[in-house]
PDB file of C-alpha atoms in Angstrom:
ATOM      1  CA  MET A   1     -43.787  -2.028   1.041  1.00  0.00           C
ATOM      2  CA  THR A   2     -40.302  -3.526   0.932  1.00  0.00           C
ATOM      3  CA  LYS A   3     -38.611  -6.683   2.527  1.00  0.00           C
ATOM      4  CA  LEU A   4     -36.805  -5.222   3.965  1.00  0.00           C
ATOM      5  CA  GLU A   5     -39.008  -1.760   4.980  1.00  0.00           C
ATOM      6  CA  GLN A   6     -41.196  -4.731   6.126  1.00  0.00           C
ATOM      7  CA  ILE A   7     -38.914  -6.049   8.094  1.00  0.00           C
ATOM      8  CA  GLU A   8     -36.840  -2.757  10.085  1.00  0.00           C
ATOM      9  CA  LYS A   9     -40.523  -1.524  10.832  1.00  0.00           C
ATOM     10  CA  SER A  10     -40.884  -5.248  12.734  1.00  0.00           C
ATOM     11  CA  VAL A  11     -37.986  -5.391  13.991  1.00  0.00           C
ATOM     12  CA  ALA A  12     -39.044  -1.429  15.198  1.00  0.00           C
ATOM     13  CA  GLU A  13     -42.306  -2.994  17.200  1.00  0.00           C
ATOM     14  CA  LEU A  14     -40.595  -5.850  19.013  1.00  0.00           C
ATOM     15  CA  SER A  15     -40.244  -5.227  22.722  1.00  0.00           C
ATOM     16  CA  PRO A  16     -36.457  -5.671  25.033  1.00  0.00           C
ATOM     17  CA  GLU A  17     -36.958  -8.775  25.460  1.00  0.00           C
ATOM     18  CA  GLU A  18     -37.586  -9.349  21.918  1.00  0.00           C
ATOM     19  CA  LEU A  19     -35.164  -7.746  20.333  1.00  0.00           C
ATOM     20  CA  LYS A  20     -32.565  -8.953  22.497  1.00  0.00           C
ATOM     21  CA  ALA A  21     -33.540 -12.123  21.677  1.00  0.00           C
ATOM     22  CA  PHE A  22     -33.975 -11.458  18.319  1.00  0.00           C
ATOM     23  CA  ALA A  23     -30.521  -9.997  18.101  1.00  0.00           C
ATOM     24  CA  ALA A  24     -28.790 -12.590  19.966  1.00  0.00           C
ATOM     25  CA  TRP A  25     -30.421 -14.570  17.354  1.00  0.00           C
ATOM     26  CA  PHE A  26     -28.627 -12.265  14.830  1.00  0.00           C
ATOM     27  CA  GLU A  27     -25.519 -12.759  15.726  1.00  0.00           C
ATOM     28  CA  ALA A  28     -25.121 -16.120  15.861  1.00  0.00           C
ATOM     29  CA  LEU A  29     -26.632 -16.062  12.256  1.00  0.00           C
ATOM     30  CA  GLN A  30     -23.661 -13.881  10.794  1.00  0.00           C
ATOM     31  CA  ALA A  31     -20.947 -15.716  13.034  1.00  0.00           C
ATOM     32  CA  ASP A  32     -22.621 -19.013  11.078  1.00  0.00           C
ATOM     33  CA  MET A  33     -22.750 -17.258   7.109  1.00  0.00           C
ATOM     34  CA  TRP A  34     -18.942 -16.138   8.498  1.00  0.00           C
ATOM     35  CA  ASP A  35     -17.867 -19.338   9.380  1.00  0.00           C
ATOM     36  CA  ARG A  36     -18.916 -20.230   6.166  1.00  0.00           C
ATOM     37  CA  GLN A  37     -17.481 -18.660   3.603  1.00  0.00           C
ATOM     38  CA  MET A  38     -14.177 -19.210   5.362  1.00  0.00           C
ATOM     39  CA  GLU A  39     -14.976 -22.491   5.229  1.00  0.00           C
ATOM     40  CA  ALA A  40     -15.895 -22.293   2.106  1.00  0.00           C
ATOM     41  CA  ASP A  41     -12.505 -20.114   0.735  1.00  0.00           C
ATOM     42  CA  ALA A  42     -10.146 -22.592   2.624  1.00  0.00           C
ATOM     43  CA  LYS A  43     -11.562 -25.455   0.959  1.00  0.00           C
ATOM     44  CA  ALA A  44     -11.301 -23.141  -2.957  1.00  0.00           C
ATOM     45  CA  GLY A  45      -7.649 -21.995  -2.291  1.00  0.00           C
ATOM     46  CA  ARG A  46      -7.955 -18.609  -1.324  1.00  0.00           C
ATOM     47  CA  LEU A  47      -6.610 -18.811   1.340  1.00  0.00           C
ATOM     48  CA  ASN A  48      -3.424 -19.970   0.689  1.00  0.00           C
ATOM     49  CA  ARG A  49      -1.785 -17.086  -0.640  1.00  0.00           C
ATOM     50  CA  LEU A  50      -2.235 -15.857   3.222  1.00  0.00           C
ATOM     51  CA  ALA A  51      -1.293 -18.733   5.227  1.00  0.00           C
ATOM     52  CA  GLU A  52       1.936 -18.923   3.186  1.00  0.00           C
ATOM     53  CA  GLN A  53       3.025 -15.238   3.993  1.00  0.00           C
ATOM     54  CA  ALA A  54       1.456 -16.406   7.154  1.00  0.00           C
ATOM     55  CA  LEU A  55       4.283 -19.052   7.213  1.00  0.00           C
ATOM     56  CA  ALA A  56       7.458 -16.463   5.793  1.00  0.00           C
ATOM     57  CA  ASP A  57       6.579 -13.595   8.350  1.00  0.00           C
ATOM     58  CA  HIS A  58       7.064 -16.149  10.934  1.00  0.00           C
ATOM     59  CA  ARG A  59      10.277 -17.580   9.782  1.00  0.00           C
ATOM     60  CA  ALA A  60      11.772 -15.192   9.564  1.00  0.00           C
ATOM     61  CA  GLY A  61      11.194 -13.628  12.456  1.00  0.00           C
ATOM     62  CA  ARG A  62       9.199 -11.889  12.095  1.00  0.00           C
ATOM     63  CA  THR A  63       6.562 -12.835  14.363  1.00  0.00           C
ATOM     64  CA  ARG A  64       5.955 -12.407  18.518  1.00  0.00           C
ATOM     65  CA  PRO A  65       3.728 -15.302  20.924  1.00  0.00           C
ATOM     66  CA  LEU A  66       0.942 -13.851  21.679  1.00  0.00           C
TER      67      LEU A  66
END
């Protein structure tokens, strides 16, 4: 049995309360991983082109207030 299969089996056996707690933990983990990836991408300059395009669109009047 692979590690993933073991995890799937274990998750399937959780009680409703445990599953709710696990889901909340996993959602927080994914959010943290996404935040770290965005920070790394920003530091590496991988978002510069997108930021420059957004600013150019704003200056050209192609945006609207939220």
